[in-house]
């Protein structure tokens, strides 16, 4: 989840996140209605990675 997605989740009442993984050949889907607005003891969002790019001109 990006910081922009987190901010959107804070502003949107109808925000969902779907965790999808495969159990053998079958997809398993867990929908979560806006986990960002849950109490911090249930969900914690911590930024751990940023991508930075530079446009360098000589």
Backbone atoms as SQL, in Angstrom:
CREATE TABLE atoms (id INTEGER PRIMARY KEY, chain TEXT, resi INTEGER, resn TEXT, atom TEXT, x REAL, y REAL, z REAL);
INSERT INTO atoms VALUES
  (1, 'A', 1, 'UNK', 'N', 0.848, -1.168, 0.000),
  (2, 'A', 1, 'UNK', 'CA', 0.000, 0.000, 0.000),
  (3, 'A', 1, 'UNK', 'C', 0.893, 1.231, 0.000),
  (4, 'A', 2, 'UNK', 'N', 0.625, 2.129, -0.911),
  (5, 'A', 2, 'UNK', 'CA', 1.399, 3.360, -0.976),
  (6, 'A', 2, 'UNK', 'C', 0.825, 4.399, -0.010),
  (7, 'A', 3, 'UNK', 'N', 1.581, 5.458, 0.216),
  (8, 'A', 3, 'UNK', 'CA', 1.087, 6.539, 1.077),
  (9, 'A', 3, 'UNK', 'C', -0.151, 7.173, 0.457),
  (10, 'A', 4, 'UNK', 'N', -0.178, 7.296, -0.866),
  (11, 'A', 4, 'UNK', 'CA', -1.359, 7.841, -1.541),
  (12, 'A', 4, 'UNK', 'C', -2.592, 6.968, -1.328),
  (13, 'A', 5, 'UNK', 'N', -2.410, 5.655, -1.385),
  (14, 'A', 5, 'UNK', 'CA', -3.520, 4.729, -1.134),
  (15, 'A', 5, 'UNK', 'C', -3.980, 4.820, 0.315),
  (16, 'A', 6, 'UNK', 'N', -3.039, 4.954, 1.230),
  (17, 'A', 6, 'UNK', 'CA', -3.400, 5.085, 2.646),
  (18, 'A', 6, 'UNK', 'C', -4.196, 6.360, 2.875),
  (19, 'A', 7, 'UNK', 'N', -3.753, 7.452, 2.276),
  (20, 'A', 7, 'UNK', 'CA', -4.474, 8.725, 2.418),
  (21, 'A', 7, 'UNK', 'C', -5.874, 8.624, 1.834),
  (22, 'A', 8, 'UNK', 'N', -5.996, 7.969, 0.684),
  (23, 'A', 8, 'UNK', 'CA', -7.315, 7.799, 0.061),
  (24, 'A', 8, 'UNK', 'C', -8.229, 6.966, 0.960),
  (25, 'A', 9, 'UNK', 'N', -7.670, 5.938, 1.583),
  (26, 'A', 9, 'UNK', 'CA', -8.468, 5.102, 2.492),
  (27, 'A', 9, 'UNK', 'C', -8.982, 5.920, 3.673),
  (28, 'A', 10, 'UNK', 'N', -8.185, 6.865, 4.148),
  (29, 'A', 10, 'UNK', 'CA', -8.626, 7.715, 5.254),
  (30, 'A', 10, 'UNK', 'C', -9.764, 8.639, 4.845),
  (31, 'A', 11, 'UNK', 'N', -9.829, 8.998, 3.571),
  (32, 'A', 11, 'UNK', 'CA', -10.829, 9.949, 3.080),
  (33, 'A', 11, 'UNK', 'C', -12.069, 9.289, 2.485),
  (34, 'A', 12, 'UNK', 'N', -12.016, 8.001, 2.227),
  (35, 'A', 12, 'UNK', 'CA', -13.087, 7.326, 1.492),
  (36, 'A', 12, 'UNK', 'C', -13.847, 6.368, 2.422),
  (37, 'A', 13, 'UNK', 'N', -15.169, 6.489, 2.445),
  (38, 'A', 13, 'UNK', 'CA', -15.990, 5.613, 3.283),
  (39, 'A', 13, 'UNK', 'C', -16.125, 4.201, 2.705),
  (40, 'A', 14, 'UNK', 'N', -16.017, 4.064, 1.393),
  (41, 'A', 14, 'UNK', 'CA', -16.249, 2.778, 0.742),
  (42, 'A', 14, 'UNK', 'C', -14.946, 2.241, 0.146),
  (43, 'A', 15, 'UNK', 'N', -13.929, 2.079, 0.974),
  (44, 'A', 15, 'UNK', 'CA', -12.614, 1.625, 0.533),
  (45, 'A', 15, 'UNK', 'C', -12.424, 0.183, 0.973),
  (46, 'A', 16, 'UNK', 'N', -12.008, -0.668, 0.059),
  (47, 'A', 16, 'UNK', 'CA', -11.788, -2.078, 0.358),
  (48, 'A', 16, 'UNK', 'C', -10.397, -2.493, -0.081),
  (49, 'A', 17, 'UNK', 'N', -9.810, -3.440, 0.633),
  (50, 'A', 17, 'UNK', 'CA', -8.565, -4.078, 0.237),
  (51, 'A', 17, 'UNK', 'C', -8.838, -5.573, 0.168),
  (52, 'A', 18, 'UNK', 'N', -8.326, -6.203, -0.885),
  (53, 'A', 18, 'UNK', 'CA', -8.516, -7.641, -1.069),
  (54, 'A', 18, 'UNK', 'C', -7.157, -8.333, -1.028),
  (55, 'A', 19, 'UNK', 'N', -6.992, -9.260, -0.100),
  (56, 'A', 19, 'UNK', 'CA', -5.806, -10.098, -0.059),
  (57, 'A', 19, 'UNK', 'C', -6.130, -11.365, -0.837),
  (58, 'A', 20, 'UNK', 'N', -5.340, -11.654, -1.850),
  (59, 'A', 20, 'UNK', 'CA', -5.577, -12.805, -2.717),
  (60, 'A', 20, 'UNK', 'C', -4.328, -13.672, -2.715),
  (61, 'A', 21, 'UNK', 'N', -4.515, -14.952, -2.455),
  (62, 'A', 21, 'UNK', 'CA', -3.410, -15.897, -2.574),
  (63, 'A', 21, 'UNK', 'C', -3.974, -17.211, -3.083),
  (64, 'A', 22, 'UNK', 'N', -3.090, -18.104, -3.470),
  (65, 'A', 22, 'UNK', 'CA', -3.526, -19.376, -4.020),
  (66, 'A', 22, 'UNK', 'C', -3.242, -20.503, -3.043),
  (67, 'A', 23, 'UNK', 'N', -4.246, -21.340, -2.852),
  (68, 'A', 23, 'UNK', 'CA', -4.137, -22.555, -2.056),
  (69, 'A', 23, 'UNK', 'C', -4.190, -23.703, -3.061),
  (70, 'A', 24, 'UNK', 'N', -3.023, -24.155, -3.465),
  (71, 'A', 24, 'UNK', 'CA', -2.986, -25.111, -4.578),
  (72, 'A', 24, 'UNK', 'C', -3.304, -24.360, -5.857),
  (73, 'A', 25, 'UNK', 'N', -4.377, -24.757, -6.518),
  (74, 'A', 25, 'UNK', 'CA', -4.812, -24.075, -7.744),
  (75, 'A', 25, 'UNK', 'C', -6.007, -23.164, -7.506),
  (76, 'A', 26, 'UNK', 'N', -6.488, -23.091, -6.279),
  (77, 'A', 26, 'UNK', 'CA', -7.678, -22.318, -5.974),
  (78, 'A', 26, 'UNK', 'C', -7.327, -20.966, -5.365),
  (79, 'A', 27, 'UNK', 'N', -7.870, -19.874, -5.912),
  (80, 'A', 27, 'UNK', 'CA', -7.630, -18.571, -5.275),
  (81, 'A', 27, 'UNK', 'C', -8.445, -18.447, -3.992),
  (82, 'A', 28, 'UNK', 'N', -7.846, -17.842, -2.993),
  (83, 'A', 28, 'UNK', 'CA', -8.524, -17.546, -1.733),
  (84, 'A', 28, 'UNK', 'C', -8.518, -16.031, -1.590),
  (85, 'A', 29, 'UNK', 'N', -9.679, -15.451, -1.379),
  (86, 'A', 29, 'UNK', 'CA', -9.814, -13.995, -1.341),
  (87, 'A', 29, 'UNK', 'C', -10.359, -13.573, 0.019),
  (88, 'A', 30, 'UNK', 'N', -9.635, -12.659, 0.663),
  (89, 'A', 30, 'UNK', 'CA', -10.082, -12.076, 1.927),
  (90, 'A', 30, 'UNK', 'C', -10.344, -10.589, 1.713),
  (91, 'A', 31, 'UNK', 'N', -11.626, -10.172, 1.717),
  (92, 'A', 31, 'UNK', 'CA', -11.918, -8.733, 1.600),
  (93, 'A', 31, 'UNK', 'C', -11.889, -8.066, 2.980),
  (94, 'A', 32, 'UNK', 'N', -11.305, -6.873, 3.036),
  (95, 'A', 32, 'UNK', 'CA', -11.268, -6.090, 4.266),
  (96, 'A', 32, 'UNK', 'C', -11.838, -4.718, 3.984),
  (97, 'A', 33, 'UNK', 'N', -12.928, -4.374, 4.652),
  (98, 'A', 33, 'UNK', 'CA', -13.499, -3.045, 4.482),
  (99, 'A', 33, 'UNK', 'C', -12.642, -2.049, 5.236),
  (100, 'A', 34, 'UNK', 'N', -12.024, -1.170, 4.516),
  (101, 'A', 34, 'UNK', 'CA', -11.172, -0.083, 4.994),
  (102, 'A', 34, 'UNK', 'C', -10.449, -0.391, 6.307),
  (103, 'A', 35, 'UNK', 'N', -9.402, -1.212, 6.243),
  (104, 'A', 35, 'UNK', 'CA', -8.693, -1.566, 7.470),
  (105, 'A', 35, 'UNK', 'C', -7.932, -0.390, 8.083),
  (106, 'A', 36, 'UNK', 'N', -7.704, 0.668, 7.337),
  (107, 'A', 36, 'UNK', 'CA', -6.928, 1.799, 7.839),
  (108, 'A', 36, 'UNK', 'C', -7.670, 2.541, 8.949),
  (109, 'A', 37, 'UNK', 'N', -9.000, 2.520, 8.938),
  (110, 'A', 37, 'UNK', 'CA', -9.755, 3.252, 9.955),
  (111, 'A', 37, 'UNK', 'C', -10.052, 2.404, 11.190),
  (112, 'A', 38, 'UNK', 'N', -9.517, 1.190, 11.239),
  (113, 'A', 38, 'UNK', 'CA', -9.701, 0.345, 12.420),
  (114, 'A', 38, 'UNK', 'C', -8.795, 0.828, 13.543),
  (115, 'A', 39, 'UNK', 'N', -9.098, 0.455, 14.764),
  (116, 'A', 39, 'UNK', 'CA', -8.217, 0.840, 15.879),
  (117, 'A', 39, 'UNK', 'C', -6.797, 0.335, 15.645),
  (118, 'A', 40, 'UNK', 'N', -5.823, 1.060, 16.166),
  (119, 'A', 40, 'UNK', 'CA', -4.420, 0.730, 15.921),
  (120, 'A', 40, 'UNK', 'C', -4.025, -0.631, 16.472),
  (121, 'A', 41, 'UNK', 'N', -4.752, -1.152, 17.454),
  (122, 'A', 41, 'UNK', 'CA', -4.416, -2.486, 17.959),
  (123, 'A', 41, 'UNK', 'C', -4.843, -3.584, 16.994),
  (124, 'A', 42, 'UNK', 'N', -5.663, -3.255, 15.978),
  (125, 'A', 42, 'UNK', 'CA', -6.080, -4.226, 14.966),
  (126, 'A', 42, 'UNK', 'C', -5.237, -4.125, 13.696),
  (127, 'A', 43, 'UNK', 'N', -4.948, -2.904, 13.267),
  (128, 'A', 43, 'UNK', 'CA', -4.193, -2.679, 12.032),
  (129, 'A', 43, 'UNK', 'C', -3.212, -1.547, 12.263),
  (130, 'A', 44, 'UNK', 'N', -1.974, -1.770, 11.828),
  (131, 'A', 44, 'UNK', 'CA', -0.962, -0.731, 11.963),
  (132, 'A', 44, 'UNK', 'C', -0.316, -0.530, 10.600),
  (133, 'A', 45, 'UNK', 'N', -0.327, 0.683, 10.097),
  (134, 'A', 45, 'UNK', 'CA', 0.299, 1.010, 8.815),
  (135, 'A', 45, 'UNK', 'C', 1.576, 1.795, 9.075),
  (136, 'A', 46, 'UNK', 'N', 2.693, 1.209, 8.672),
  (137, 'A', 46, 'UNK', 'CA', 3.994, 1.824, 8.900),
  (138, 'A', 46, 'UNK', 'C', 4.724, 1.902, 7.563),
  (139, 'A', 47, 'UNK', 'N', 5.127, 3.103, 7.138),
  (140, 'A', 47, 'UNK', 'CA', 5.881, 3.178, 5.876),
  (141, 'A', 47, 'UNK', 'C', 7.272, 2.587, 6.067),
  (142, 'A', 48, 'UNK', 'N', 7.635, 1.647, 5.193),
  (143, 'A', 48, 'UNK', 'CA', 8.944, 1.012, 5.332),
  (144, 'A', 48, 'UNK', 'C', 9.790, 1.116, 4.070),
  (145, 'A', 49, 'UNK', 'N', 9.213, 1.595, 2.975),
  (146, 'A', 49, 'UNK', 'CA', 9.975, 1.643, 1.740),
  (147, 'A', 49, 'UNK', 'C', 9.515, 2.817, 0.892),
  (148, 'A', 50, 'UNK', 'N', 10.460, 3.513, 0.342),
  (149, 'A', 50, 'UNK', 'CA', 10.175, 4.622, -0.559),
  (150, 'A', 50, 'UNK', 'C', 10.992, 4.434, -1.822),
  (151, 'A', 51, 'UNK', 'N', 10.420, 4.769, -2.937),
  (152, 'A', 51, 'UNK', 'CA', 11.139, 4.752, -4.191),
  (153, 'A', 51, 'UNK', 'C', 11.409, 6.189, -4.594),
  (154, 'A', 52, 'UNK', 'N', 12.650, 6.471, -4.907),
  (155, 'A', 52, 'UNK', 'CA', 13.057, 7.830, -5.271),
  (156, 'A', 52, 'UNK', 'C', 13.724, 7.776, -6.624),
  (157, 'A', 53, 'UNK', 'N', 13.350, 8.683, -7.495),
  (158, 'A', 53, 'UNK', 'CA', 14.031, 8.776, -8.787),
  (159, 'A', 53, 'UNK', 'C', 14.466, 10.213, -9.013),
  (160, 'A', 54, 'UNK', 'N', 15.564, 10.364, -9.746),
  (161, 'A', 54, 'UNK', 'CA', 16.140, 11.679, -9.989),
  (162, 'A', 54, 'UNK', 'C', 16.225, 11.910, -11.490),
  (163, 'A', 55, 'UNK', 'N', 16.007, 13.132, -11.883),
  (164, 'A', 55, 'UNK', 'CA', 16.230, 13.563, -13.261),
  (165, 'A', 55, 'UNK', 'C', 17.437, 14.480, -13.212),
  (166, 'A', 56, 'UNK', 'N', 18.596, 13.943, -13.572),
  (167, 'A', 56, 'UNK', 'CA', 19.849, 14.691, -13.457),
  (168, 'A', 56, 'UNK', 'C', 20.184, 15.314, -14.812),
  (169, 'A', 57, 'UNK', 'N', 20.414, 16.592, -14.788),
  (170, 'A', 57, 'UNK', 'CA', 20.794, 17.311, -15.998),
  (171, 'A', 57, 'UNK', 'C', 22.239, 17.774, -15.858),
  (172, 'A', 58, 'UNK', 'N', 23.032, 17.531, -16.870),
  (173, 'A', 58, 'UNK', 'CA', 24.446, 17.957, -16.843),
  (174, 'A', 58, 'UNK', 'C', 24.575, 19.423, -17.174);
